[in-house]
mmCIF file of C-alpha atoms in Angstrom:
data_model
loop_
_atom_site.group_PDB
_atom_site.id
_atom_site.type_symbol
_atom_site.label_atom_id
_atom_site.label_comp_id
_atom_site.label_asym_id
_atom_site.label_seq_id
_atom_site.Cartn_x
_atom_site.Cartn_y
_atom_site.Cartn_z
ATOM 1 C CA ILE H 1 57.728 90.982 175.928
ATOM 2 C CA ASP H 2 57.133 94.737 175.789
ATOM 3 C CA ASP H 3 55.769 94.763 172.226
ATOM 4 C CA VAL H 4 52.423 96.457 171.734
ATOM 5 C CA LEU H 5 50.107 94.343 169.571
ATOM 6 C CA GLU H 6 46.909 95.469 167.912
ATOM 7 C CA ILE H 7 44.124 93.072 166.932
ATOM 8 C CA VAL H 8 42.019 94.356 164.007
ATOM 9 C CA THR H 9 38.691 92.668 163.279
ATOM 10 C CA SER H 10 36.759 93.187 160.022
ATOM 11 C CA LEU H 11 33.412 91.838 158.897
ATOM 12 C CA VAL H 12 33.698 89.536 155.872
ATOM 13 C CA GLU H 13 30.137 88.181 155.710
ATOM 14 C CA ALA H 14 26.960 87.947 157.794
ATOM 15 C CA ARG H 15 24.223 85.671 156.439
ATOM 16 C CA GLY H 16 21.751 83.214 157.827
ATOM 17 C CA ALA H 17 23.114 81.765 161.054
ATOM 18 C CA ARG H 18 26.736 82.654 160.356
ATOM 19 C CA ILE H 19 29.126 85.581 160.725
ATOM 20 C CA VAL H 20 32.615 85.474 159.190
ATOM 21 C CA LEU H 21 35.223 87.828 160.631
ATOM 22 C CA ARG H 22 38.820 88.461 159.561
ATOM 23 C CA GLN H 23 41.276 89.151 162.348
ATOM 24 C CA GLN H 24 44.844 90.409 162.071
ATOM 25 C CA ALA H 25 47.460 90.675 164.791
ATOM 26 C CA LEU H 26 49.704 93.667 164.082
ATOM 27 C CA ARG H 27 52.926 94.994 165.564
ATOM 28 C CA ALA H 28 53.250 98.525 164.203
ATOM 29 C CA ALA H 29 52.381 97.987 160.501
ATOM 30 C CA GLU H 30 53.661 94.391 160.394
ATOM 31 C CA VAL H 31 51.019 91.646 160.134
ATOM 32 C CA LEU H 32 52.090 88.882 162.517
ATOM 33 C CA ALA H 33 49.090 86.598 162.071
ATOM 34 C CA GLU H 34 45.797 86.545 160.215
ATOM 35 C CA ALA H 35 42.735 84.351 160.691
ATOM 36 C CA ASP H 36 39.209 84.076 159.373
ATOM 37 C CA VAL H 37 36.814 83.256 162.203
ATOM 38 C CA THR H 38 33.359 81.777 161.597
ATOM 39 C CA VAL H 39 30.785 82.380 164.318
ATOM 40 C CA ALA H 40 27.574 80.340 164.336
ATOM 41 C CA VAL H 41 24.379 81.551 165.982
ATOM 42 C CA ILE H 42 22.694 78.655 167.784
ATOM 43 C CA SER H 43 19.617 78.138 169.927
ATOM 44 C CA ALA H 44 19.672 76.858 173.512
ATOM 45 C CA ASP H 45 19.410 73.287 172.165
ATOM 46 C CA GLY H 46 22.400 73.752 169.847
ATOM 47 C CA ARG H 47 20.579 74.131 166.539
ATOM 48 C CA PRO H 48 21.558 76.872 164.094
ATOM 49 C CA VAL H 49 19.200 79.870 163.996
ATOM 50 C CA ARG H 50 19.199 82.986 161.835
ATOM 51 C CA LEU H 51 20.876 86.116 163.133
ATOM 52 C CA PRO H 52 18.487 88.193 165.250
ATOM 53 C CA PRO H 53 16.952 90.871 162.979
ATOM 54 C CA ASP H 54 18.426 93.797 164.937
ATOM 55 C CA LEU H 55 21.945 92.319 164.748
ATOM 56 C CA ALA H 56 21.547 91.476 161.052
ATOM 57 C CA ALA H 57 20.468 95.086 160.355
ATOM 58 C CA ARG H 58 23.455 96.521 162.239
ATOM 59 C CA LEU H 59 25.885 94.230 160.420
ATOM 60 C CA ALA H 60 24.300 95.099 157.059
ATOM 61 C CA ALA H 61 24.883 98.779 157.842
ATOM 62 C CA ILE H 62 28.583 98.069 158.425
ATOM 63 C CA GLY H 63 28.905 96.359 155.047
ATOM 64 C CA SER H 64 31.844 94.129 154.122
ATOM 65 C CA PRO H 65 35.021 96.209 154.401
ATOM 66 C CA ALA H 66 37.275 93.134 154.464
ATOM 67 C CA GLY H 67 35.749 91.462 151.430
#
Protein backbone atom coordinates (compact mmCIF):
# COMPACT_ATOMS: atom_id res chain seq x y z
CA ILE A 1 0.00 0.00 0.00
CA ASP A 2 2.91 2.37 0.64
CA ASP A 3 4.73 1.61 -2.62
CA VAL A 4 5.66 4.60 -4.75
CA LEU A 5 4.79 4.01 -8.41
CA GLU A 6 5.98 6.03 -11.37
CA ILE A 7 4.10 6.19 -14.67
CA VAL A 8 6.39 6.93 -17.65
CA THR A 9 4.80 7.97 -20.94
CA SER A 10 6.71 8.01 -24.25
CA LEU A 11 5.63 9.06 -27.72
CA VAL A 12 5.64 6.16 -30.20
CA GLU A 13 3.94 7.82 -33.18
CA ALA A 14 1.89 10.89 -34.10
CA ARG A 15 0.33 10.90 -37.57
CA GLY A 16 -2.92 11.96 -39.13
CA ALA A 17 -5.66 11.79 -36.51
CA ARG A 18 -3.81 9.43 -34.19
CA ILE A 19 -1.24 9.53 -31.40
CA VAL A 20 0.29 6.32 -30.02
CA LEU A 21 1.83 6.48 -26.55
CA ARG A 22 3.69 3.82 -24.57
CA GLN A 23 3.11 3.84 -20.83
CA GLN A 24 5.00 1.92 -18.16
CA ALA A 25 4.15 1.56 -14.49
CA LEU A 26 7.38 1.28 -12.48
CA ARG A 27 8.22 0.49 -8.88
CA ALA A 28 11.85 1.51 -8.47
CA ALA A 29 13.41 0.03 -11.65
CA GLU A 30 10.91 -2.84 -11.93
CA VAL A 31 8.36 -2.62 -14.77
CA LEU A 32 5.02 -3.70 -13.31
CA ALA A 33 2.87 -3.07 -16.38
CA GLU A 34 3.24 -1.72 -19.89
CA ALA A 35 0.61 -0.55 -22.37
CA ASP A 36 0.44 1.10 -25.75
CA VAL A 37 -2.35 3.68 -25.81
CA THR A 38 -3.86 4.98 -29.06
CA VAL A 39 -5.51 8.39 -28.88
CA ALA A 40 -7.78 9.52 -31.71
CA VAL A 41 -8.45 13.18 -32.48
CA ILE A 42 -12.12 13.65 -33.36
CA SER A 43 -14.41 16.53 -34.24
CA ALA A 44 -17.49 17.53 -32.25
CA ASP A 45 -19.57 15.14 -34.40
CA GLY A 46 -17.23 12.20 -33.70
CA ARG A 47 -15.38 12.07 -37.01
CA PRO A 48 -11.60 11.69 -37.10
CA VAL A 49 -9.67 14.89 -37.88
CA ARG A 50 -5.96 15.53 -38.34
CA LEU A 51 -3.91 16.68 -35.38
CA PRO A 52 -4.01 20.47 -35.02
CA PRO A 53 -0.90 21.88 -36.75
CA ASP A 54 0.56 23.38 -33.56
CA LEU A 55 0.23 20.06 -31.70
CA ALA A 56 1.65 18.10 -34.64
CA ALA A 57 4.67 20.46 -34.75
CA ARG A 58 5.31 20.07 -31.01
CA LEU A 59 5.07 16.28 -31.21
CA ALA A 60 7.39 16.23 -34.24
CA ALA A 61 9.94 18.18 -32.21
CA ILE A 62 9.80 15.53 -29.48
CA GLY A 63 10.50 12.75 -31.98
CA SER A 64 9.89 9.08 -31.23
CA PRO A 65 12.01 8.13 -28.21
CA ALA A 66 10.02 4.95 -27.54
CA GLY A 67 10.17 3.64 -31.09
